[in-house]
Coordinates of C-alpha atoms in Angstrom, one line a residue:
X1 CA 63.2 119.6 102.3
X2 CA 65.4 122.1 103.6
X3 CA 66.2 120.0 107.1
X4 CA 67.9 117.4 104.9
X5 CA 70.0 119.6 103.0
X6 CA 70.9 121.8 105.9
X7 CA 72.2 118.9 107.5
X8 CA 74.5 117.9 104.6
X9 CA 75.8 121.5 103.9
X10 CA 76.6 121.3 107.6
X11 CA 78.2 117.8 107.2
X12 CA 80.4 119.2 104.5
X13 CA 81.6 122.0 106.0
X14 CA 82.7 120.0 109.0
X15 CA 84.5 117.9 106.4
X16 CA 86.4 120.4 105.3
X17 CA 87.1 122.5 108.4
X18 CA 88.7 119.1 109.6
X19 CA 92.3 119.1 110.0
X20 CA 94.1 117.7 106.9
X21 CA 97.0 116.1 108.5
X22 CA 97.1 112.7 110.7
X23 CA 98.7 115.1 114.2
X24 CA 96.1 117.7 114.0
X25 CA 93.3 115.2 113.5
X26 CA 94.8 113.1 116.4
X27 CA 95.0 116.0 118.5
X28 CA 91.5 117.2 117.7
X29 CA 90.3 114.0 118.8
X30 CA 92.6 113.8 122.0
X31 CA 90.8 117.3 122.6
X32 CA 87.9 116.6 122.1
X33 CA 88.0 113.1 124.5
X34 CA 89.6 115.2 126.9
X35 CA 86.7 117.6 126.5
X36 CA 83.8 115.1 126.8
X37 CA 86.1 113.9 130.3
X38 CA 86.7 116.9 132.0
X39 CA 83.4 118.4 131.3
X40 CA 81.8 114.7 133.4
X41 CA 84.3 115.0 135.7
X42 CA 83.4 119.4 136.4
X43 CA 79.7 117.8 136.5
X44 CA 80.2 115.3 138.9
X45 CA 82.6 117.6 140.9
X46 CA 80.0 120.9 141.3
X47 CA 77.5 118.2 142.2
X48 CA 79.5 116.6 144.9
X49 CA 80.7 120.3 146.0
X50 CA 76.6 121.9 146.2
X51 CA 76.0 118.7 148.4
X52 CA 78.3 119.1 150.8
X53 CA 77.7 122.4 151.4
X54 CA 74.1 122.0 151.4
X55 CA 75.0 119.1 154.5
X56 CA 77.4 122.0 156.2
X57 CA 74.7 124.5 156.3
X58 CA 71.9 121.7 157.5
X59 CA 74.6 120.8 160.1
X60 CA 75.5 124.7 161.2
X61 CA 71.5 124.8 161.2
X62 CA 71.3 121.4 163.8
X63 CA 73.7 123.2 165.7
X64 CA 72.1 126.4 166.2
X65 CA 68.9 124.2 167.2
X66 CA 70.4 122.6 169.7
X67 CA 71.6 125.8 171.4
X68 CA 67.9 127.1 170.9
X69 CA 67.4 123.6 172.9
X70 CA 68.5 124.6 176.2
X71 CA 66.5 127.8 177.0
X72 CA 63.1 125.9 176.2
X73 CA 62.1 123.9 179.3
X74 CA 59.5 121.1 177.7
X75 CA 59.4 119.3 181.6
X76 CA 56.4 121.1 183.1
X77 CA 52.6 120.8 181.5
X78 CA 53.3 123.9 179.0
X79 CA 56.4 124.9 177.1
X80 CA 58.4 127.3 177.9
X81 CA 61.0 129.7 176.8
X82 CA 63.3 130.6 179.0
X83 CA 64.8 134.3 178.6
X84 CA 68.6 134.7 179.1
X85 CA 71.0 137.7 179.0
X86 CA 72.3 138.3 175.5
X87 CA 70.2 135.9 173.5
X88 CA 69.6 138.1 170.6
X89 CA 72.1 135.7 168.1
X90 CA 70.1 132.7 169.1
X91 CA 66.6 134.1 168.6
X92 CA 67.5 135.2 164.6
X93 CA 66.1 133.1 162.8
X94 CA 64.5 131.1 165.2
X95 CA 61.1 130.0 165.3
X96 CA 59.8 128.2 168.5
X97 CA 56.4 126.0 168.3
X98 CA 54.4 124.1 170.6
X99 CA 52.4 122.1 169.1
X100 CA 51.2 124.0 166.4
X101 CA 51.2 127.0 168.4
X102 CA 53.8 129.9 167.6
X103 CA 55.6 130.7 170.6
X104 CA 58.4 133.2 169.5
X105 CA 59.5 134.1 166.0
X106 CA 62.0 136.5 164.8
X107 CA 61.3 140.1 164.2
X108 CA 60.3 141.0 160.8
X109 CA 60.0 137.3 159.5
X110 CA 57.2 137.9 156.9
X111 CA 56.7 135.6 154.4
X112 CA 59.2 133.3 155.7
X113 CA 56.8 132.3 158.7
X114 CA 54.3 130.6 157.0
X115 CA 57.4 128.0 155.6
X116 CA 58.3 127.6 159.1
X117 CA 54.7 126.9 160.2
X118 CA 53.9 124.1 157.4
X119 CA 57.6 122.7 158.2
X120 CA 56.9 122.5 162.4
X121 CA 53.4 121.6 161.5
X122 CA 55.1 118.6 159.4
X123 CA 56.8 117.3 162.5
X124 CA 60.1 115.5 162.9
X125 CA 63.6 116.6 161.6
X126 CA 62.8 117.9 157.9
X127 CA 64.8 120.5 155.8
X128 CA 63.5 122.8 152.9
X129 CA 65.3 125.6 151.5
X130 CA 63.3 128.7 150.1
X131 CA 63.4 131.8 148.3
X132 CA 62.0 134.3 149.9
X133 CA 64.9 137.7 150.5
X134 CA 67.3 135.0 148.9
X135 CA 68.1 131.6 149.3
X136 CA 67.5 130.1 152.6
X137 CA 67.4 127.1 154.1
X138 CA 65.4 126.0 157.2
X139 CA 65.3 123.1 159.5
X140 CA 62.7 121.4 162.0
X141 CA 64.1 120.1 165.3
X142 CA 61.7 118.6 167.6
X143 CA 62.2 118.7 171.4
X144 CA 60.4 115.8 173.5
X145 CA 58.3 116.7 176.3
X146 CA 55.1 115.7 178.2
X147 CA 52.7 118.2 176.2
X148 CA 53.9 116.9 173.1
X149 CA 57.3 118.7 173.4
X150 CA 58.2 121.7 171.1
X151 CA 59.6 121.9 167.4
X152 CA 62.5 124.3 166.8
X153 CA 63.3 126.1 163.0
X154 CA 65.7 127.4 162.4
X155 CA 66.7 129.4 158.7
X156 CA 70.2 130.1 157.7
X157 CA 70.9 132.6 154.5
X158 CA 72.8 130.1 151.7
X159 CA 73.9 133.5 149.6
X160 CA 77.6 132.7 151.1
X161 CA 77.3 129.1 150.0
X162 CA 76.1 129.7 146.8
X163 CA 79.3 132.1 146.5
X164 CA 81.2 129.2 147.3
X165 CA 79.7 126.9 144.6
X166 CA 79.8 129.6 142.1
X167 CA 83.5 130.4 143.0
X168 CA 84.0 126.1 142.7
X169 CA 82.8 125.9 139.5
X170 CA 83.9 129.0 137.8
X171 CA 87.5 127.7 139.6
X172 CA 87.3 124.4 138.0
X173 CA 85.9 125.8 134.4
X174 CA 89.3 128.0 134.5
X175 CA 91.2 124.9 135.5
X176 CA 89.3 122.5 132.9
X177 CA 90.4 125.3 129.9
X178 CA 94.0 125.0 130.9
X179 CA 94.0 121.6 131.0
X180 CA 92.4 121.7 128.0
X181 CA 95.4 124.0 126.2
X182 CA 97.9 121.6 127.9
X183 CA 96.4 118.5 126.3
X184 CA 96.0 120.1 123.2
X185 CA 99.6 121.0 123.1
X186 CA 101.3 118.1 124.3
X187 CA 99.3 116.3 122.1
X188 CA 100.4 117.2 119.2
X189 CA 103.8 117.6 120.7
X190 CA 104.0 114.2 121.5
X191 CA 102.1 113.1 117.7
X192 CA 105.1 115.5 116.0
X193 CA 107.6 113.5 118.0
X194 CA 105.9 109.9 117.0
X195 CA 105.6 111.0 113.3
X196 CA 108.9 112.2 113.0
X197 CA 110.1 108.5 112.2
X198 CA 107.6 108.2 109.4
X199 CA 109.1 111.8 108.2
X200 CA 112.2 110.6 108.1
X201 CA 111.0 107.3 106.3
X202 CA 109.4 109.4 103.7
X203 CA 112.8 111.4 103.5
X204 CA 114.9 108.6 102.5
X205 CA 112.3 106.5 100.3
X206 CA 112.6 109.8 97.9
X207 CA 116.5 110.1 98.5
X208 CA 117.2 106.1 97.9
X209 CA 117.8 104.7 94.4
X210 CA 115.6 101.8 94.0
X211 CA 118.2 99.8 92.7
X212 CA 121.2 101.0 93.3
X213 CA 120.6 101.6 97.1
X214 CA 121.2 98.7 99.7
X215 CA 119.7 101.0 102.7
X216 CA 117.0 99.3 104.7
X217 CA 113.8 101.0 107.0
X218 CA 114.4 97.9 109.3
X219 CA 118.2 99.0 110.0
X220 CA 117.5 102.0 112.1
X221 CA 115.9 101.9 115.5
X222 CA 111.7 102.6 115.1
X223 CA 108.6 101.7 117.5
X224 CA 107.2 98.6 117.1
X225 CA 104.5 99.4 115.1
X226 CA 107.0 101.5 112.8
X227 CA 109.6 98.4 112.5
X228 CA 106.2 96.1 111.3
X229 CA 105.9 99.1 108.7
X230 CA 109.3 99.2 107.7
X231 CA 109.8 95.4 107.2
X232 CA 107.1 95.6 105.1
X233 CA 108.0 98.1 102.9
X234 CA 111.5 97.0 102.9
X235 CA 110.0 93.7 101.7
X236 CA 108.5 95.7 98.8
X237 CA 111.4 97.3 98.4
X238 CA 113.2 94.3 97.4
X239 CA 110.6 93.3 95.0
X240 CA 111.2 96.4 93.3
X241 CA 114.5 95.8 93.2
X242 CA 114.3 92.3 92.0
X243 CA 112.0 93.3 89.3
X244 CA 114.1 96.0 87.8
X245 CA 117.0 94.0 87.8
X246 CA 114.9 91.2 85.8
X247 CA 113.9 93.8 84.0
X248 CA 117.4 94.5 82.4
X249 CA 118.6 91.3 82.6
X250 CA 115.8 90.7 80.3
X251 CA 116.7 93.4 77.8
X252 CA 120.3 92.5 78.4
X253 CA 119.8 88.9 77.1
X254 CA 117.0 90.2 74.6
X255 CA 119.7 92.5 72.7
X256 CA 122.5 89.8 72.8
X257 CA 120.5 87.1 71.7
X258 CA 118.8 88.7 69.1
X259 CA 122.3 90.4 67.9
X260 CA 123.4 87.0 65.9
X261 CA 120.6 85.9 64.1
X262 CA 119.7 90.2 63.1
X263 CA 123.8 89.9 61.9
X264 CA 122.7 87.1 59.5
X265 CA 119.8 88.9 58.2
X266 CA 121.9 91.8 57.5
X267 CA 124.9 90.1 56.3
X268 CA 122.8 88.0 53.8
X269 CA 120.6 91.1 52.7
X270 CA 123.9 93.1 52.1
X271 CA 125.5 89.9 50.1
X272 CA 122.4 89.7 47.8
X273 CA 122.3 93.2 46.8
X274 CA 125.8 93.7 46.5
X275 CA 126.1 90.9 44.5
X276 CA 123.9 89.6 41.5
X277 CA 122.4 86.0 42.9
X278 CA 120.8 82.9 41.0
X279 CA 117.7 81.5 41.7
X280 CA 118.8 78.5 43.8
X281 CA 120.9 81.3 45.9
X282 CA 117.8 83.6 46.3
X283 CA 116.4 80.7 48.1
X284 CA 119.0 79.8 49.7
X285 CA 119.0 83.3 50.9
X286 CA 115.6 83.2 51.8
X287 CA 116.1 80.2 53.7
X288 CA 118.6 81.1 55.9
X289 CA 116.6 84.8 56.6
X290 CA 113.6 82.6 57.6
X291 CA 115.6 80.5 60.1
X292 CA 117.4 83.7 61.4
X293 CA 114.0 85.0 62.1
X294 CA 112.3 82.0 63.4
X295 CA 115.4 82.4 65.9
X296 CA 114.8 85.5 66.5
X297 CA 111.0 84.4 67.3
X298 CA 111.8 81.9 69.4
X299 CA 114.2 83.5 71.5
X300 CA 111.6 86.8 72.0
X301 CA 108.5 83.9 72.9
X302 CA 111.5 82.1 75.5
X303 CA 112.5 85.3 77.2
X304 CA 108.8 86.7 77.1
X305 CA 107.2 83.7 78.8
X306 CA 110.0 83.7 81.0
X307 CA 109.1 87.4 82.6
X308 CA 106.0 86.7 82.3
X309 CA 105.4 83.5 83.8
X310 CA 106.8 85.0 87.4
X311 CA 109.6 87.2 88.7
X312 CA 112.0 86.5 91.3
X313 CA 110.1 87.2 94.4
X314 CA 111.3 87.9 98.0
X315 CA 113.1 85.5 99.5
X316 CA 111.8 82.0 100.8
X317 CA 112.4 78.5 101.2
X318 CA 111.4 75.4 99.8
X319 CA 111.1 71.8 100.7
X320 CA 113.5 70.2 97.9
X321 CA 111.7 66.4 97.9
X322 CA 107.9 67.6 98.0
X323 CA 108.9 70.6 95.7
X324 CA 111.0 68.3 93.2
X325 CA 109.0 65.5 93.1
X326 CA 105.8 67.7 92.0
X327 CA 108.0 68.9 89.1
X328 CA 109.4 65.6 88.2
X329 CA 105.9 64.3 88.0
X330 CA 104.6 66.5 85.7
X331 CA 107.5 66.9 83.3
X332 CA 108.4 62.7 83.3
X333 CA 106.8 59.7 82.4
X334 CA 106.4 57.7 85.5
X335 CA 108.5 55.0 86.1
X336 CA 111.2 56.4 84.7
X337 CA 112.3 59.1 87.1
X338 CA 114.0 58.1 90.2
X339 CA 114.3 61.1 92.6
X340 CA 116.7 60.6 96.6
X341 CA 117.4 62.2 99.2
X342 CA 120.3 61.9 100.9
X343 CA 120.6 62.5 104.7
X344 CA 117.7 64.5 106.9
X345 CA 114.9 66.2 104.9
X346 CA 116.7 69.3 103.0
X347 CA 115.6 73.0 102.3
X348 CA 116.3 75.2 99.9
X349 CA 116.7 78.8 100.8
X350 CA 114.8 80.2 97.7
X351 CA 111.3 80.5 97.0
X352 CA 109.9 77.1 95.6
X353 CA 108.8 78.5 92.3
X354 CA 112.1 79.8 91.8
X355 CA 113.6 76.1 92.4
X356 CA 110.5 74.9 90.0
X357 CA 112.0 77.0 87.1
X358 CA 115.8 76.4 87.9
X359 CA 115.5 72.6 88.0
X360 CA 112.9 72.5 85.1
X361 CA 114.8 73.1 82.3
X362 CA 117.5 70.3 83.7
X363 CA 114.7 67.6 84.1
X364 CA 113.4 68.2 81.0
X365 CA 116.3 68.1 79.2
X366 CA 116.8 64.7 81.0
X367 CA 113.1 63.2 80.3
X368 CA 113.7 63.9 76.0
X369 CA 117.1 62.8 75.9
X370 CA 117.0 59.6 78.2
X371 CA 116.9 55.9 77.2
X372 CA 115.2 54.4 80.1
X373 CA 116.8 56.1 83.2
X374 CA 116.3 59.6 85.1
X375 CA 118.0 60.1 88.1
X376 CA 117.3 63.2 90.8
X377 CA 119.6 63.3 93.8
X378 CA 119.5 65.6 96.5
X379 CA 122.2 66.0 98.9
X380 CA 123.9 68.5 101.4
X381 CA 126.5 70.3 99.8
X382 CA 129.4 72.9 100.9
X383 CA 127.4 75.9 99.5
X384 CA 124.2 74.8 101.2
X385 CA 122.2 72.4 99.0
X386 CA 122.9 70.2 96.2
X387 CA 120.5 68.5 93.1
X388 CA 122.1 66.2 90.3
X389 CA 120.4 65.4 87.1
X390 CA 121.4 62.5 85.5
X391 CA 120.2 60.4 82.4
X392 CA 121.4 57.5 80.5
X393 CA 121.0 58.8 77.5
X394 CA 123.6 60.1 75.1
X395 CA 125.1 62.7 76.6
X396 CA 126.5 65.9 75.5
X397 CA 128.9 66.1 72.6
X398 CA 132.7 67.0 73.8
X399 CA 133.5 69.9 71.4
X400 CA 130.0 71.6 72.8
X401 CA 130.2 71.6 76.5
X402 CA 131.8 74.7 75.6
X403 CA 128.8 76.3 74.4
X404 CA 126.4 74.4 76.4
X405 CA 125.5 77.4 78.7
X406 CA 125.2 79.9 75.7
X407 CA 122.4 81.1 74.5
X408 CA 120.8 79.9 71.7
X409 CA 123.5 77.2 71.1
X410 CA 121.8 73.8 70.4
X411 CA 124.3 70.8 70.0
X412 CA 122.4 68.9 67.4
X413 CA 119.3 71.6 65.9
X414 CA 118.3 69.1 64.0
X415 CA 117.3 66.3 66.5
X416 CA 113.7 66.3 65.9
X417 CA 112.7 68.3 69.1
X418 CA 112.0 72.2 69.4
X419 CA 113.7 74.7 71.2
X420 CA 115.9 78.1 71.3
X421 CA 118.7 77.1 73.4
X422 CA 117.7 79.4 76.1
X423 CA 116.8 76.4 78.5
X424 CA 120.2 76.0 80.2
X425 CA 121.3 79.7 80.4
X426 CA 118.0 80.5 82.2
X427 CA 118.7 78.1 84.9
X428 CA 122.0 79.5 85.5
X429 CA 121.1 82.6 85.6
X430 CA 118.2 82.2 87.9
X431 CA 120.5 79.9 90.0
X432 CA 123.1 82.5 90.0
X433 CA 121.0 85.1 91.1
X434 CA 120.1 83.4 94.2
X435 CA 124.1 82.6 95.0
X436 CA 123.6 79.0 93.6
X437 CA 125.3 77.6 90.0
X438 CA 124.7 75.4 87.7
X439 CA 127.3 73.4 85.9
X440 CA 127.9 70.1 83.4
X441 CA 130.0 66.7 85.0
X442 CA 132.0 66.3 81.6
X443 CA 133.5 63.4 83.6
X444 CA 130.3 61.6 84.0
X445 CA 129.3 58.5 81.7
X446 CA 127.2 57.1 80.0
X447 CA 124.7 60.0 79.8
X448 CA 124.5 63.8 81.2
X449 CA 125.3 64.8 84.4
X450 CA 123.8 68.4 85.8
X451 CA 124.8 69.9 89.1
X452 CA 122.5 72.4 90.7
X453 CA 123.9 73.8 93.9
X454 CA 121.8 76.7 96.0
X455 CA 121.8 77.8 99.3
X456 CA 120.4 76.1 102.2
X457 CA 117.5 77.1 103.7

């Protein structure tokens, strides 16, 4: 049980010994990459290094055999080893065999003879090394002759080459832990200087007002990876901004709409206490209360299905035909609507839900109020794009195109179909808010006449 929980307490103190911050964690892993690599690379390096040495002292070894060569005479029916003046250097470590037979070995050889026996007694050019007094290595060299020829061994002491390959690695081991330092330095230098636009990205999100500010991440020079960042949160940004402006528009028209029909509440609430009433004037007094607050009602359900039915959103585009068409369909009876295009295919430069609820209010004013006949043009316009509305229906009364865009103004209230007025002054404020309008052709008849202009796409 207690392997298990070992391992997790170990687990969890890892986790939290881990470096907190996104440049130490990058650094520890660049270090610890850098590790896995240099510590392959010291491998691979001490191995190459202890190879090529051992092929040096096989070679020096070769060499010293084949100077052994030349004072053995293999020609004659025996082998023999010819003495010379100073030969001393070539008999150390020298052991001379016919055959199997020992002809001269090196003084005090020991131990170290019986290697040099089973290595001649091998035959052909072999190597071992051995450990006898320290590390040695010896060699077999065979000279041909007519008895068979001789073998040659020679041993050579690989203490000074071991030295070397100790001095290599402890050489690179120094060299891998500065390397080590450096990388772990200039990584987080160069992770401090990457993060530093993010820093100063975090810097001005907290300084910026979210709606008062017009600053942009995208304005300012960042990596690529950055700029994708910034667009996006600049993106979100203007949703932010869009919805707090919505947000108090919203109130805005909340508290003036709701100001007229409160005033009638309290107007006739302070008239009948102030003054002593009749029946038929109680109810009359009741009446109007109940129609000020079935305003009031009506214009809280507008607004509140309004917000809630979608905010203003990024900007987009829209295909005006595909997008008005769909709307037409579902808010006409077919065969009665009629919706053109002139010239090449237009585009709006709004979102196409924000076109849906601009123009929707229009058409469906058109559809109630229509005898036979709703027209939808769409055409190219100075400002961008252009959409009229027009019906053959009666029209709007002179003395109230006045009021037509106010809210909660109704020309005839009681004309058998519901409403708060609100329809109209949406869509011009929604149109406004993308740069577009929306206005009334008193000059057209028979009928109504609305002009939606937005920009082009």
């Amino acid at each position: 049980m207690s392997g298990p929980r070992g391992g997790a307490r170990a687990t969890a103190v890892l986790r939290r010994s881990a470096p907190k911050t996104l440049r130490g964690r990058l650094s520890l892993v660049a270090l610890l990459t850098a590790t896995l690599l240099m510590l392959v690379l010291t491998v691979a390096f001490n191995s190459v290094a202890g190879h090529r040495l051992q092929h040096q002292a096989d070679d020096e070894l070769r060499t010293r055999a084949a100077a052994v060569e030349t004072t053995v005479d293999t020609s004659g029916p025996t082998v023999r080893v010819l003495e010379t003046s100073h030969d001393a250097l070539l008999d150390a470590d020298v052991w001379i065999y016919s055959g199997r037979r020992l002809l001269e070995a090196p003084p005090a050889a020991g131990s170290l003879t019986r290697v040099a026996d089973a290595l001649a007694g091998r035959g052909g050019q072999r190597c071992v090394t051995a450990d006898a007094h320290g590390p040695l290595r010896l060699c077999s060299h065979l000279v041909p002759g007519h008895a068979g020829g001789a073998t040659i061994v020679t041993a050579l002491d690989l203490s000074p080459y071991r030295s070397s390959a100790d001095t290599l690695l402890l050489g690179s081991l120094a060299l891998d832990f500065v390397m080590l330092a450096c990388t772990y330095v200039l990584t987080r230098l160069a992770v401090g200087r990457a993060l530093r636009p993010v820093r100063t990205m975090t810097d001005q999100a907290g300084q910026w007002s979210a709606v008062a500010s017009g600053e942009r991440f995208g304005s300012t020079r960042l990596p690529a990876e950055l700029a994708r960042l910034g667009a996006s949160l600049d993106s979100i940004l203007d949703r932010i901004r869009t919805l707090l402006r919505h947000e108090r528009q919203l109130t805005g028209e909340l508290s003036h709409e709701l100001r007229t029909p409160l005033s009638r509440i309290i107007a006739e609430l302070d008239w009948w206490r102030a003054h002593p009433r009749s029946a038929e004037q109680t109810r009359a007094s009741h009446q109007v209360i109940a129609e000020a607050a079935e305003s009031m009602r009506s214009i809280c359900d507008t607004l509140l299905a309004d917000a809630r039915e979608g905010t203003l959103t990024a900007p987009g585009t829209a295909p005006m035909l595909p997008t008005l068409r769909g709307t037409a369909e579902v808010l006409c009876v077919p065969g009665r609507l009629t919706v053109t295009v002139d010239g090449p295919s237009l585009v709006a430069g709004v979102p196409p839900a924000l076109l849906e609820r601009i123009v929707s209010p229009l058409l469906a004013n058109a559809c109630r109020y229509a005898r036979s006949t709703v027209t939808v043009r769409v055409r190219p316009s100075p400002e961008g794009v252009g959409v009229d509305v027009t019906d053959d229906g009666p029209g709007v009364p002179s003395a109230f195109t006045g009021l037509l865009f106010e809210p909660g103004r109704r020309a005839d209230p009681g004309d058998g179909h519901t409403g708060a007025g609100l329809g109209l002054p949406l869509a011009r404020r929604l149109a406004r808010s993308v740069g577009g309008e929306v206005t009334y052709d008193a000059g057209h008849a028979p009928g109504a006449r609305f002009v939606v202009t937005l920009p082009a796409g």
